[in-house]
mmCIF file of C-alpha atoms in Angstrom:
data_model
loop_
_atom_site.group_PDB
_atom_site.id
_atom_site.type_symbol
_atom_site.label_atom_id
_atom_site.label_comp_id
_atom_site.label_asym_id
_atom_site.label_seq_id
_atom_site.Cartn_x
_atom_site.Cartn_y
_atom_site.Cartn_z
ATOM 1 C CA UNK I 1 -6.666 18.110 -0.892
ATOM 2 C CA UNK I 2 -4.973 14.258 -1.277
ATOM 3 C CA UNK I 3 -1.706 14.405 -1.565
ATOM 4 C CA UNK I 4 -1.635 10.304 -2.171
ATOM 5 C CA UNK I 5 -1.935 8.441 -5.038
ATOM 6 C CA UNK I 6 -5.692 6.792 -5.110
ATOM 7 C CA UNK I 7 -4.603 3.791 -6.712
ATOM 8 C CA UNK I 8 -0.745 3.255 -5.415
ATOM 9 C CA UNK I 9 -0.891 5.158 -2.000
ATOM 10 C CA UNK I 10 2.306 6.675 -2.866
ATOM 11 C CA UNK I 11 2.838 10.389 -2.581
ATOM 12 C CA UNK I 12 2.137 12.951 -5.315
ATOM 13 C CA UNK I 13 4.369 14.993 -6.664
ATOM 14 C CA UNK I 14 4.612 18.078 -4.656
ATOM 15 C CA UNK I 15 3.893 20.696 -7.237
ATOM 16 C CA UNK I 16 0.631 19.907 -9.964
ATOM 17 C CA UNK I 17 2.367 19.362 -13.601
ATOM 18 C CA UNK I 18 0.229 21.637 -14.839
ATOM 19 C CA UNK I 19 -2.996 24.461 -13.749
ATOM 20 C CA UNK I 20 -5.965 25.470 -16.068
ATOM 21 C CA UNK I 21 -7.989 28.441 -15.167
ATOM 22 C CA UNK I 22 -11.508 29.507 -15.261
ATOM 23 C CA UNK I 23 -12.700 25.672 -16.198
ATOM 24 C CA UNK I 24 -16.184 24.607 -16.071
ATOM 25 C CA UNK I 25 -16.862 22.701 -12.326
ATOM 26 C CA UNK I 26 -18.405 19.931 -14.313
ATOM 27 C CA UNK I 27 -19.156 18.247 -18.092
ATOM 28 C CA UNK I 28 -23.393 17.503 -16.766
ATOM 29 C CA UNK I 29 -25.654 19.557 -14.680
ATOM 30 C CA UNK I 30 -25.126 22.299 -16.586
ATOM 31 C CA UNK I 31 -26.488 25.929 -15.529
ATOM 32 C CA UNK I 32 -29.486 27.644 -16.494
ATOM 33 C CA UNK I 33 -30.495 31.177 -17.028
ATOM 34 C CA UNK I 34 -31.012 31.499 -13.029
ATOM 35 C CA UNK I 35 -27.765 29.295 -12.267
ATOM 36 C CA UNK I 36 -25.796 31.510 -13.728
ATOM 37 C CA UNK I 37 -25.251 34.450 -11.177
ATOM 38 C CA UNK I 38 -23.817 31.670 -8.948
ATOM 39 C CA UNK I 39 -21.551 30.302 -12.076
ATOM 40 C CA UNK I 40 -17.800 30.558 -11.601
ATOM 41 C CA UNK I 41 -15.087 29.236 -13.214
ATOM 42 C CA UNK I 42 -12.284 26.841 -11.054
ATOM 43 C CA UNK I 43 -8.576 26.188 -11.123
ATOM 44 C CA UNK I 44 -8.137 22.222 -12.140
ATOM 45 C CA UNK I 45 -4.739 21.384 -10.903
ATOM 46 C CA UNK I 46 -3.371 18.343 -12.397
ATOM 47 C CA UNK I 47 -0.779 15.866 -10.280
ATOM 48 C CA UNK I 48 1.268 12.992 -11.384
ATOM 49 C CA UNK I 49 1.880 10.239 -8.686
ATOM 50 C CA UNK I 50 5.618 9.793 -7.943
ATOM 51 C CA UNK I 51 5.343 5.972 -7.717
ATOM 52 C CA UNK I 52 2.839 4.199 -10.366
ATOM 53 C CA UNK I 53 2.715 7.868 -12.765
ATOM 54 C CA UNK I 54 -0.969 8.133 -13.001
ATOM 55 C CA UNK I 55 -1.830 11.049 -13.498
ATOM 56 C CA UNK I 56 -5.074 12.241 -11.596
ATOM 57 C CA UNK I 57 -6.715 15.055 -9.760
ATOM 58 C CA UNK I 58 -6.717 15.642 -6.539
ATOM 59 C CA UNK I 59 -10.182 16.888 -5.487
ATOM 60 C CA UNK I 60 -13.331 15.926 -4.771
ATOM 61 C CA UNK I 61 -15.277 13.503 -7.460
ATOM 62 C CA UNK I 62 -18.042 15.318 -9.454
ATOM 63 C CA UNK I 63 -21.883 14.041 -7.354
ATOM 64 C CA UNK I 64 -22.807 12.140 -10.129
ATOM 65 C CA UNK I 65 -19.905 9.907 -10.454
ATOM 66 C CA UNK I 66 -21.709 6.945 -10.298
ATOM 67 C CA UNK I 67 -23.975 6.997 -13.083
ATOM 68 C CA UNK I 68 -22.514 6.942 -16.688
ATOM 69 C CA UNK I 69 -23.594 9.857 -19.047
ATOM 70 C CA UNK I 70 -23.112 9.236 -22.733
ATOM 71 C CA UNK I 71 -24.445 10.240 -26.316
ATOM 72 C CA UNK I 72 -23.438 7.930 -28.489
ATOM 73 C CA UNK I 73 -26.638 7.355 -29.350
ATOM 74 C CA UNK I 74 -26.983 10.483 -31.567
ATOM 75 C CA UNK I 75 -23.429 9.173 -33.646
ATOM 76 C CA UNK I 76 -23.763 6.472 -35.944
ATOM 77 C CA UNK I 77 -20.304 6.395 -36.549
ATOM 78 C CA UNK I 78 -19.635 5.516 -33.097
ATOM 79 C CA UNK I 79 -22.627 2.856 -33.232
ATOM 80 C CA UNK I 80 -21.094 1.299 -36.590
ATOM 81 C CA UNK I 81 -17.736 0.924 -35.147
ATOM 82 C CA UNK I 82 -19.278 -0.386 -31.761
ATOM 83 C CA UNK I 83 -20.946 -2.993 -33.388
ATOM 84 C CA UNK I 84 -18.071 -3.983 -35.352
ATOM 85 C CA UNK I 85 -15.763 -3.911 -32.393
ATOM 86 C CA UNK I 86 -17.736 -6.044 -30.199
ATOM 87 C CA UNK I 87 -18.465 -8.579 -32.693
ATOM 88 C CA UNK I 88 -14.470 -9.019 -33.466
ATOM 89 C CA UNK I 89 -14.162 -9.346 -29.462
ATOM 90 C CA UNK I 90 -16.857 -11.629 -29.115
ATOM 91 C CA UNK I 91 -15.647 -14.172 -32.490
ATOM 92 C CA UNK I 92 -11.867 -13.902 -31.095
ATOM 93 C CA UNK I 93 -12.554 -15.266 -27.491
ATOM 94 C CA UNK I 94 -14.962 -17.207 -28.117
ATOM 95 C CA UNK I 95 -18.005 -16.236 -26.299
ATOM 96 C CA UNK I 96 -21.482 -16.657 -27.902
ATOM 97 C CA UNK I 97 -23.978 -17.756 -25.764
ATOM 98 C CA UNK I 98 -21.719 -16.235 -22.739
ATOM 99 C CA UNK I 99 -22.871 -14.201 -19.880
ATOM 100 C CA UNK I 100 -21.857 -10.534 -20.317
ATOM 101 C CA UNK I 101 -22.565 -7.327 -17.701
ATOM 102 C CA UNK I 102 -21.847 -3.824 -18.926
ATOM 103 C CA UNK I 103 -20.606 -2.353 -15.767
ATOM 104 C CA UNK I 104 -22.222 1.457 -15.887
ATOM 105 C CA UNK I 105 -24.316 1.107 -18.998
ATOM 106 C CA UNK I 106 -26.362 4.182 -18.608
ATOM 107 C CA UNK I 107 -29.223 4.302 -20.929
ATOM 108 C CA UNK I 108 -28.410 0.917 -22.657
ATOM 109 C CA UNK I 109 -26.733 2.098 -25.874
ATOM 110 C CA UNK I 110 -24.329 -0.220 -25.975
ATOM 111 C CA UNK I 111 -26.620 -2.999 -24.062
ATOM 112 C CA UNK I 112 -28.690 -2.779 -27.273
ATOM 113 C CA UNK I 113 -25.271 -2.768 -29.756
ATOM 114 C CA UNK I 114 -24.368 -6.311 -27.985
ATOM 115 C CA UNK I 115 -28.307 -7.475 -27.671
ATOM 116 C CA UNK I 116 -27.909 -8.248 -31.688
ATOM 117 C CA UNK I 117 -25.317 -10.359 -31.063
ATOM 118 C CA UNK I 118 -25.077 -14.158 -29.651
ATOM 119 C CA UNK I 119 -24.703 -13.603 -26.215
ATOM 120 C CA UNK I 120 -26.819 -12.927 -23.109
ATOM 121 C CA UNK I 121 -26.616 -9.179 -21.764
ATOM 122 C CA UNK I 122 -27.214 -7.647 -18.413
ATOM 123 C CA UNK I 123 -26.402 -4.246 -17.507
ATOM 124 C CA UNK I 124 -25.589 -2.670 -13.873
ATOM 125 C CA UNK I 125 -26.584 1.220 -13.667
ATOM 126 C CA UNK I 126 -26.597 3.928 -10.608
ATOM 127 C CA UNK I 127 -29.047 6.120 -12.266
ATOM 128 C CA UNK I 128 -32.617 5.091 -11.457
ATOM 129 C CA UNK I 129 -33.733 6.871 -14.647
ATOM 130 C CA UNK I 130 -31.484 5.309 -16.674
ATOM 131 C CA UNK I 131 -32.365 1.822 -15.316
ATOM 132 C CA UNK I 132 -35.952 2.813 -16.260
ATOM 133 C CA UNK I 133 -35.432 4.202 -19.712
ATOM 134 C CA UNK I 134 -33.464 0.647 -20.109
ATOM 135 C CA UNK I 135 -36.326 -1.740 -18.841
ATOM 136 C CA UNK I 136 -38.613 0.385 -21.370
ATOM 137 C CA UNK I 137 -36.114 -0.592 -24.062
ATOM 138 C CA UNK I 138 -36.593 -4.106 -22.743
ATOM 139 C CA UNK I 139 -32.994 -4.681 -21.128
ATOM 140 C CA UNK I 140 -31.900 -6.807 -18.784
ATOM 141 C CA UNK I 141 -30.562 -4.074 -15.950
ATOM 142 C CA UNK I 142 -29.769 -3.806 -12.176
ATOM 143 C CA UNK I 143 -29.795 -0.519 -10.555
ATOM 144 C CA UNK I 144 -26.623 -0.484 -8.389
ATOM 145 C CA UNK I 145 -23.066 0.800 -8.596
ATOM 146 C CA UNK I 146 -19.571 -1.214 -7.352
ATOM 147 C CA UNK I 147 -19.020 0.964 -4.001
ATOM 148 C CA UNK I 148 -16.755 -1.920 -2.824
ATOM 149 C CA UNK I 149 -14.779 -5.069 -3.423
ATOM 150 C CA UNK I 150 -17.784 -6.909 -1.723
ATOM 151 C CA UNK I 151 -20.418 -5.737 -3.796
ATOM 152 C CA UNK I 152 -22.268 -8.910 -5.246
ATOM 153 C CA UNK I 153 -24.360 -7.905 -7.985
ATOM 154 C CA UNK I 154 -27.314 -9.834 -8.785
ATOM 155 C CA UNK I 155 -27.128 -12.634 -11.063
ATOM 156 C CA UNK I 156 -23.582 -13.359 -10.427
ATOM 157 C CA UNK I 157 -21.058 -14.518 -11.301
ATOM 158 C CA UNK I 158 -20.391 -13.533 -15.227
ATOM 159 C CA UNK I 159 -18.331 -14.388 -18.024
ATOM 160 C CA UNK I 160 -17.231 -11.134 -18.979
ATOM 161 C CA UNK I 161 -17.392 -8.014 -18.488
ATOM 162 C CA UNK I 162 -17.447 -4.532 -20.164
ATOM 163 C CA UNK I 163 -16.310 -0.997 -18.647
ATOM 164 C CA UNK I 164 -15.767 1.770 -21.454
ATOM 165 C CA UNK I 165 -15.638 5.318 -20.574
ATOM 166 C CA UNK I 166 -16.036 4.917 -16.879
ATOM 167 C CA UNK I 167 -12.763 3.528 -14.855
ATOM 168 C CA UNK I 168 -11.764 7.380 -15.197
ATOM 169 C CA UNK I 169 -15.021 8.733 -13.191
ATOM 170 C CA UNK I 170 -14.005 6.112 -10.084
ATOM 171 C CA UNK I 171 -12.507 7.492 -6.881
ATOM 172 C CA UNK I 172 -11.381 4.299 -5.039
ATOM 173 C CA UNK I 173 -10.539 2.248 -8.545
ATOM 174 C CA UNK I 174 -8.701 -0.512 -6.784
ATOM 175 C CA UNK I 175 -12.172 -1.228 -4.594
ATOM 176 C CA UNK I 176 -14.190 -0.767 -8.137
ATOM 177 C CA UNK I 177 -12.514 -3.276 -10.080
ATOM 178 C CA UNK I 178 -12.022 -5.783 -7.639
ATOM 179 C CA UNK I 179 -15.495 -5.423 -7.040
ATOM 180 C CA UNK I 180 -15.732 -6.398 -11.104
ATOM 181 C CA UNK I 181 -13.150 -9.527 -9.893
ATOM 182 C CA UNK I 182 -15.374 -10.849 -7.443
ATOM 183 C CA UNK I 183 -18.229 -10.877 -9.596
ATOM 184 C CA UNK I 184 -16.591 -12.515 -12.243
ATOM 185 C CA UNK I 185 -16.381 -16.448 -13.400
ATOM 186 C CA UNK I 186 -12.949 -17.949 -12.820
ATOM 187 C CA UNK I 187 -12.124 -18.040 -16.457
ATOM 188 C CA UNK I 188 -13.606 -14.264 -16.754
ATOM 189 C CA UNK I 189 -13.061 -12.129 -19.418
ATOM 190 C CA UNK I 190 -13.459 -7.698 -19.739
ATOM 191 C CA UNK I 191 -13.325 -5.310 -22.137
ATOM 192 C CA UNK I 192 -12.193 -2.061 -20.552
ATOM 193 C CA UNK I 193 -11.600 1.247 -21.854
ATOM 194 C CA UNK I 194 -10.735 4.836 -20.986
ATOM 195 C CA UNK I 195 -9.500 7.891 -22.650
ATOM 196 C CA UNK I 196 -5.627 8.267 -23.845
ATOM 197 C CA UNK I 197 -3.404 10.331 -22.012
ATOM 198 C CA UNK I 198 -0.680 9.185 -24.347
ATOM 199 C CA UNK I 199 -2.989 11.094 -27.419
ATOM 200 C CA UNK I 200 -3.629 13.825 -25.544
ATOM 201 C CA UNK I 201 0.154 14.453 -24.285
ATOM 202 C CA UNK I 202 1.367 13.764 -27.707
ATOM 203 C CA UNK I 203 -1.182 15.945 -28.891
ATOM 204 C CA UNK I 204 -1.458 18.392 -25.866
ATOM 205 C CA UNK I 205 -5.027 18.410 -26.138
ATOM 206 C CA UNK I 206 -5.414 20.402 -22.819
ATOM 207 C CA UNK I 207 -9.032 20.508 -23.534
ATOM 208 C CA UNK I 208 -9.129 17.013 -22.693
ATOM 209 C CA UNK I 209 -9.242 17.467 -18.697
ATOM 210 C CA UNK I 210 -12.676 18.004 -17.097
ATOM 211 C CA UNK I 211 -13.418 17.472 -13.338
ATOM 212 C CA UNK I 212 -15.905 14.842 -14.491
ATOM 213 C CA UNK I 213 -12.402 12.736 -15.103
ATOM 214 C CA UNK I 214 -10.235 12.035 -11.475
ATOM 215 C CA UNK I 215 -7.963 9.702 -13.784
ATOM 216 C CA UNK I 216 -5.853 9.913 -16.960
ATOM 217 C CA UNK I 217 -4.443 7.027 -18.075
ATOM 218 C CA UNK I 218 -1.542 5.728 -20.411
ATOM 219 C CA UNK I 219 -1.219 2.436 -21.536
ATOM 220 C CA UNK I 220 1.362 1.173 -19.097
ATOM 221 C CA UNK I 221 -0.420 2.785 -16.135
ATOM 222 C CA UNK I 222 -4.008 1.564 -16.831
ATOM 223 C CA UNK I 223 -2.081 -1.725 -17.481
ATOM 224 C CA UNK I 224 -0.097 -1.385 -13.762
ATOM 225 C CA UNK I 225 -3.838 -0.564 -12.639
ATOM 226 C CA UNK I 226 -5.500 -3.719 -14.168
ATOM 227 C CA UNK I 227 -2.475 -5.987 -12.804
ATOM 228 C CA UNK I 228 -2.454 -5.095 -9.127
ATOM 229 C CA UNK I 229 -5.995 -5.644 -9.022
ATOM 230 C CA UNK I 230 -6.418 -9.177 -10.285
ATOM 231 C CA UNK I 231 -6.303 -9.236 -13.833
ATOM 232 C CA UNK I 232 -4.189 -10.348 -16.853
ATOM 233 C CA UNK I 233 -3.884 -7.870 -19.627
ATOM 234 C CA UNK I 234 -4.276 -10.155 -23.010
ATOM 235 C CA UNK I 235 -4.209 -6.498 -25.365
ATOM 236 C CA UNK I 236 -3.921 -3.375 -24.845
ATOM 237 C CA UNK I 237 -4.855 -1.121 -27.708
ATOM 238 C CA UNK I 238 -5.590 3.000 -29.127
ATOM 239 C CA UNK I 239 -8.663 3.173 -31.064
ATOM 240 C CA UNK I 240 -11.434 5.245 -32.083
ATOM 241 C CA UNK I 241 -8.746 7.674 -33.841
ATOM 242 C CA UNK I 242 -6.233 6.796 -31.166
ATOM 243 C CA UNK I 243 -8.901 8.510 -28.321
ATOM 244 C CA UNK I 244 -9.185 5.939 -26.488
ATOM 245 C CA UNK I 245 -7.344 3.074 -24.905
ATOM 246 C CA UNK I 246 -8.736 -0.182 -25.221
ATOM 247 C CA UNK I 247 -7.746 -3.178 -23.155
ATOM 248 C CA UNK I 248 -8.720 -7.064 -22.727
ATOM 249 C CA UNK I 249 -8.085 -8.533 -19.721
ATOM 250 C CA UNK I 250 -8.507 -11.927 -18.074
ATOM 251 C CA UNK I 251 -9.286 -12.584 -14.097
ATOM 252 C CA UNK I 252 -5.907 -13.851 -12.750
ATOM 253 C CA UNK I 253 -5.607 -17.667 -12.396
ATOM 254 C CA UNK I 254 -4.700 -19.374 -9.467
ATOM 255 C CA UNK I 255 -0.824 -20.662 -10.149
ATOM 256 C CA UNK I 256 -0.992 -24.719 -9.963
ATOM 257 C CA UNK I 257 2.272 -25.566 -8.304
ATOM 258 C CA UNK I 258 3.067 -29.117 -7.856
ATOM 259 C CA UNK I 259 6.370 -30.320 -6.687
ATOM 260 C CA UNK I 260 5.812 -33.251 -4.680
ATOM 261 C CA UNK I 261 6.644 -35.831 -7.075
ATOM 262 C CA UNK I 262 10.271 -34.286 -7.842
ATOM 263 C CA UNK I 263 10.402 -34.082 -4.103
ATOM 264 C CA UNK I 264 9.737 -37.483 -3.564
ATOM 265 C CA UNK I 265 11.843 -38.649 -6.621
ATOM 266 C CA UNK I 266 15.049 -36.573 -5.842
ATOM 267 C CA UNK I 267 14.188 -37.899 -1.934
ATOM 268 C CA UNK I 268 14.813 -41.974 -3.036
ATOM 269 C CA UNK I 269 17.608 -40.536 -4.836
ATOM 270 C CA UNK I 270 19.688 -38.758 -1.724
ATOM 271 C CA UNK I 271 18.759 -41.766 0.221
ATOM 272 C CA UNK I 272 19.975 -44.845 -2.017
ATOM 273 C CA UNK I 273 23.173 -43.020 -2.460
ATOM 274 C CA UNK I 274 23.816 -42.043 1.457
ATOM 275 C CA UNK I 275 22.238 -45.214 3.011
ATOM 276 C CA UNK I 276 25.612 -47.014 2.049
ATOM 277 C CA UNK I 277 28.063 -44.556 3.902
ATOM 278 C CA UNK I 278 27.797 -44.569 8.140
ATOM 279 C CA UNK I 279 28.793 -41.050 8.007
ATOM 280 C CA UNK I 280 27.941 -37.971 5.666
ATOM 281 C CA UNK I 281 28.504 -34.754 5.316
ATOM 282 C CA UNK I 282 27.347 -31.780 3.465
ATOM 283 C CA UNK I 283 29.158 -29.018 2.078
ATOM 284 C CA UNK I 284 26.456 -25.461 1.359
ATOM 285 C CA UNK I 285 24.562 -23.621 3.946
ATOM 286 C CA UNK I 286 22.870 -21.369 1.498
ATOM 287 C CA UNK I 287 18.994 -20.740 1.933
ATOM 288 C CA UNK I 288 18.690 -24.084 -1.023
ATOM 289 C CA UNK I 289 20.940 -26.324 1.349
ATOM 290 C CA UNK I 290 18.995 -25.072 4.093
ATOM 291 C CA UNK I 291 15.783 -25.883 2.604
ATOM 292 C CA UNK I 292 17.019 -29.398 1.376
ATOM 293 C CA UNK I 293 18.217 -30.488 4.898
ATOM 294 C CA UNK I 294 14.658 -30.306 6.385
ATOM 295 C CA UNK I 295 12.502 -31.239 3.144
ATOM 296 C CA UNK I 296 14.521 -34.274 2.041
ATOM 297 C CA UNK I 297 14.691 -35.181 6.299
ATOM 298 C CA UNK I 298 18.169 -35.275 6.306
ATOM 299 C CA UNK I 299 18.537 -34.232 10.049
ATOM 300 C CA UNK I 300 19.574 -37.702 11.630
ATOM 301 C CA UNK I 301 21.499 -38.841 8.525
ATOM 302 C CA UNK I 302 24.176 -35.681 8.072
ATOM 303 C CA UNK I 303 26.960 -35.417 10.585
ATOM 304 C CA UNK I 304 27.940 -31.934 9.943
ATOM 305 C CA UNK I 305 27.324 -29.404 7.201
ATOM 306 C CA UNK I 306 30.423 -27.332 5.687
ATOM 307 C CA UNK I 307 30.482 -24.068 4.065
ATOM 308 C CA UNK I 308 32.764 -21.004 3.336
ATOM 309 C CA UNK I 309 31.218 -18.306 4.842
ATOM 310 C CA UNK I 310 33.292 -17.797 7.850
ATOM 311 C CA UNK I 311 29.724 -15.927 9.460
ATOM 312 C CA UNK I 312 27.963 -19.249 9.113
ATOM 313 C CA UNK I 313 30.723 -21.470 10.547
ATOM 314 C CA UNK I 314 29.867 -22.534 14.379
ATOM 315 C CA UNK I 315 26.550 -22.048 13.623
ATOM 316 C CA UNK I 316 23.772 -24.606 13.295
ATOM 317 C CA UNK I 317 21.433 -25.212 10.306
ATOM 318 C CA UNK I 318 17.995 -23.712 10.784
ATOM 319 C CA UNK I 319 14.761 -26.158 11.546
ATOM 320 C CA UNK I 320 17.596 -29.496 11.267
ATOM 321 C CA UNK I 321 19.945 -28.099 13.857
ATOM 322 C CA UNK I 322 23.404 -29.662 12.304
ATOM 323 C CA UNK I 323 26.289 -27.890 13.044
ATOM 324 C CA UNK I 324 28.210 -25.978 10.630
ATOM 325 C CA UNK I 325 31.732 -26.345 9.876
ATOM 326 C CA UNK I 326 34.236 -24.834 8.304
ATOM 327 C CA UNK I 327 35.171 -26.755 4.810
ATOM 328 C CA UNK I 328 39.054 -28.032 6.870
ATOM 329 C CA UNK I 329 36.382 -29.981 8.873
ATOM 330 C CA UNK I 330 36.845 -32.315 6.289
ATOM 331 C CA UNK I 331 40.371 -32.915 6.399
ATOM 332 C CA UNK I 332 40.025 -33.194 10.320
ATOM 333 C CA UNK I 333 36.698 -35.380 10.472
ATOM 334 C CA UNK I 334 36.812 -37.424 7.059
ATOM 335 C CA UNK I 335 33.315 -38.591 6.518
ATOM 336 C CA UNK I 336 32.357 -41.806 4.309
ATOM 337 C CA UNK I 337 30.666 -39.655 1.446
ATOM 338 C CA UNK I 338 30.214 -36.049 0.621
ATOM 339 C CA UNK I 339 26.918 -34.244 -0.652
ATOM 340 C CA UNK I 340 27.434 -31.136 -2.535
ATOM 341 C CA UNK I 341 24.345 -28.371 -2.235
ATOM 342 C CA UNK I 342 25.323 -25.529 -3.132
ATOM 343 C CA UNK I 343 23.238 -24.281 -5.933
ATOM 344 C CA UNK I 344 24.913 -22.572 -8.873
ATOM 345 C CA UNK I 345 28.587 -22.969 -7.310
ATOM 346 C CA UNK I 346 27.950 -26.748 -6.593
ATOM 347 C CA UNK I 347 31.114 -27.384 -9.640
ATOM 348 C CA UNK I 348 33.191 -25.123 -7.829
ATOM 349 C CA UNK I 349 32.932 -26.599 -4.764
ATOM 350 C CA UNK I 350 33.246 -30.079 -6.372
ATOM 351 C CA UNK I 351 36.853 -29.028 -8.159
ATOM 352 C CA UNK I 352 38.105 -27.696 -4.612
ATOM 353 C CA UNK I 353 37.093 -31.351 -2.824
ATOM 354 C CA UNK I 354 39.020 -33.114 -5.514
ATOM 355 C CA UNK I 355 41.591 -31.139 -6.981
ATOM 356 C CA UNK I 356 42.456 -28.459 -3.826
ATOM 357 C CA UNK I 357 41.754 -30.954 -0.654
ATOM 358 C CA UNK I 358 42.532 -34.371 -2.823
ATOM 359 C CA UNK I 359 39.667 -35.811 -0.528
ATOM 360 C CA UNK I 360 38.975 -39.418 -2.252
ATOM 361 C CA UNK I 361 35.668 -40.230 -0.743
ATOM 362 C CA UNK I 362 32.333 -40.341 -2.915
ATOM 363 C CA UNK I 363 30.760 -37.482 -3.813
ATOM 364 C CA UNK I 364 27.181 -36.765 -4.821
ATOM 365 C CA UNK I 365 25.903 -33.024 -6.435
ATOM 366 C CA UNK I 366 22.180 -31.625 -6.426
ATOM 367 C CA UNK I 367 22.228 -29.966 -9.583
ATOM 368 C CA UNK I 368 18.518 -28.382 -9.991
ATOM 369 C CA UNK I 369 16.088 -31.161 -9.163
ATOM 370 C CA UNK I 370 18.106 -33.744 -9.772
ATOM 371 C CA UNK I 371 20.928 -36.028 -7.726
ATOM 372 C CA UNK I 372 24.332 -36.486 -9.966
ATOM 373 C CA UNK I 373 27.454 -39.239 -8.670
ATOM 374 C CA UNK I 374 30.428 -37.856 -10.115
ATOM 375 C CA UNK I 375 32.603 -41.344 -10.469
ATOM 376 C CA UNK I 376 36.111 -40.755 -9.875
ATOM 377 C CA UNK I 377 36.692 -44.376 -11.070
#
C-alpha cells in the first residue's frame, strides 16, 4: 500500500480519515450469475495527504482506468446543459474555428455535443471499442491514452482541451496532465472537471467513493494540482447541482523579463557621477550591493566597500573582490565621493554619513532602479 502522496510525494497521513466496509471492488465489470460465488465485498480506506490535502486512495487503480465509461447519453438533462455549457465556454474565449481534443471521450457523447458547434473536434480514447463506435458516428478519434509527459498524440499540437470526469481515474496525474501540456498550443486553453469533494464533505455523501475514483478533489487542491503542472487557473467553478467542479485553465506562459535597458541606463548613470571623483567608495554589502558591484562593473572603480555587519567586515565582495570595511573606514580613508547601496535602509545610512560622521563629500543613493545626488549645497 502507498503511503505517499501521488501528486505531492509527501507522506500520508498515518491513519485513513475514514473506512467503508463491504464496498463493491469496482463501478464497471460488473458480476454475473456465475461471478457471483467469487463476489466479495472490500474495505476502501480513504487517506488525506499531509502536504497538498488531496484526498485519495491508496491502492491499486481499477484495470480499466484508461478508458472513460459514461451514460450521459441516456440523460437529456445532462445533454441540454452540456450543450449550453460548452457554447458559453466556447463564445467567452473566443474559440470558433479552434482546434479542440476531448482527452478520454469514450463513446463520443460529448464529441457529438461540441460537433454542432463552430469548432473542429478530435477525440483521444483507450478503448478500442469505443474508438470504433466513434468512427461509426463519424468522429474524428485516436485510440491512445496519456501514459506519460512524452506522449505526442497525433495531430498535435491543439488549442484546447477538454477532461471532464476523468483526472479522478489517473494514477500518476502529474505525468497525465503534463502529457495534456505538451500537446497543447502555447496560448492553450482546457476545460477540466472532476467530482466535488467539497459537496460531498458538506454533504457527507459517503456514497460518493468508489474504487473506480483514486482522487477526490476540492477546489483549492485540484487548483494546487493544475498549478504545479503547468497551467493557469482562469475559473474555478461547482456546477451541475454543485456535483462537480469545473475549472478553466490556460498553459503557463513563459515570463518575458527584460532588464537590460534599466541596466544600461542606471549603468551611464553610476558612471557620469563617479568618473569625476579619483577615489570612491561604497557603503552596503547586502546580496543588492553585491549584485550591483559586478553588473554595473564597478570592480576597478570602488576602492573599498563599507558596511555594518561586523561578520562581513575584512571580508571581500563576492565575484568583484573589494575589500570590506567597516563604516570608521571612512573617517580613516576619506574617499572623493560616496555611493550608497543599501536597498531599503539606503536613507538611513545616508542620515548617519551626514548627520552622525559629518562626512562632507558627495554622495550618490540607488534607490530601486534609479541613481539619486542628494545636493548638500
Amino acid at each position: 500500500m502507498r503511503k505517499t502522496c501521488r501528486i505531492c510525494k509527501n507522506r500520508l497521513f498515518e491513519k485513513p480519515i475514514f473506512e467503508l466496509k463491504n464496498q463493491p471492488k469496482s463501478a464497471q465489470q460488473l458480476p454475473d450469475k456465475k461471478g457471483l460465488q467469487k463476489d466479495r465485498g472490500l474495505t476502501l480506506k480513504v487517506f488525506q495527504c499531509s502536504g497538498c490535502g488531496v484526498i485519495q486512495l491508496n491502492r491499486k487503480p481499477v484495470n480499466y482506468y484508461r478508458e472513460v465509461i459514461r451514460a450521459i447519453g441516456i440523460s437529456k438533462d445532462m445533454v441540454n446543459f452540456r450543450k449550453d455549457y460548452f457554447r458559453r465556454f466556447i463564445e467567452k474565449y473566443d474559440l470558433e474555428d479552434k482546434k479542440i481534443i476531448e482527452i478520454g471521450c469514450g463513446k463520443g457523447e460529448y464529441l457529438e455535443i461540441l460537433n454542432s458547434l463552430s469548432v473542429e473536434v478530435y477525440g483521444l480514447e483507450y478503448s478500442e471499442e469505443s474508438v470504433l463506435v466513434c468512427k461509426n458516428k463519424g468522429l474524428k478519434v485516436f485510440r491512445g491514452f496519456i501514459e506519460n509527459e512524452r506522449y505526442k498524440i497525433k495531430g498535435a499540437p491543439y488549442d484546447v482541451f477538454l477532461c471532464l470526469s476523468f483526472l479522478e481515474h489517473i494514477p500518476n496525474p502529474n505525468q497525465f496532465l503534463r502529457g495534456i501540456w505538451r500537446n497543447l498550443s502555447d496560448e492553450g486553453l482546457g476545460l477540466i472537471e472532476v467530482p466535488n469533494f467539497d459537496m460531498i464533505a458538506r454533504k457527507k455523501l459517503f456514497s460518493e467513493f468508489i474504487t473506480d475514483h483514486i482522487f477526490y478533489f476540492t477546489k483549492d487542491t485540484l487548483k494546487t494540482t493544475l498549478e504545479i503542472n503547468g497551467f493557469e487557473v482562469l475559473e474555478i467553478k461547482e456546477i451541475w447541482y454543485d456535483y462537480i467542479i469545473s475549472a478553466i485553465v490556460r498553459k503557463k506562459r513563459k515570463l518575458n523579463f527584460y532588464f537590460e535597458e534599466t541596466l544600461n541606463h542606471i549603468k551611464a548613470a553610476v558612471e557620469n557621477f563617479i568618473k569625476k571623483y579619483q577615489k570612491v567608495a561604497v557603503w552596503g554589502a547586502g546580496h543588492q550591493s553585491l549584485a550591483l558591484l559586478a553588473l554595473l562593473d564597478l570592480k576597478n572603480k570602488v576602492s573599498y566597500v563599507v558596511d555594518s555587519a561586523t561578520f562581513k567586515q575584512n571580508k571581500y565582495t563576492p565575484a568583484t573582490h573589494i575589500p570590506i570595511y567597516a563604516p570608521e573606514r571612512l573617517l580613516k580613508d576619506p574617499v572623493d565621493c560616496i555611493l550608497i547601496m543599501a536597498g531599503s535602509y539606503s536613507d538611513e545610512v545616508a542620515n548617519i554619513i551626514i548627520n552622525e560622521m559629518k562626512i562632507k563629500q558627495p554622495i550618490g543613493m540607488i534607490k530601486g532602479n534609479r541613481l539619486k545626488i542628494i545636493n548638500r549645497g
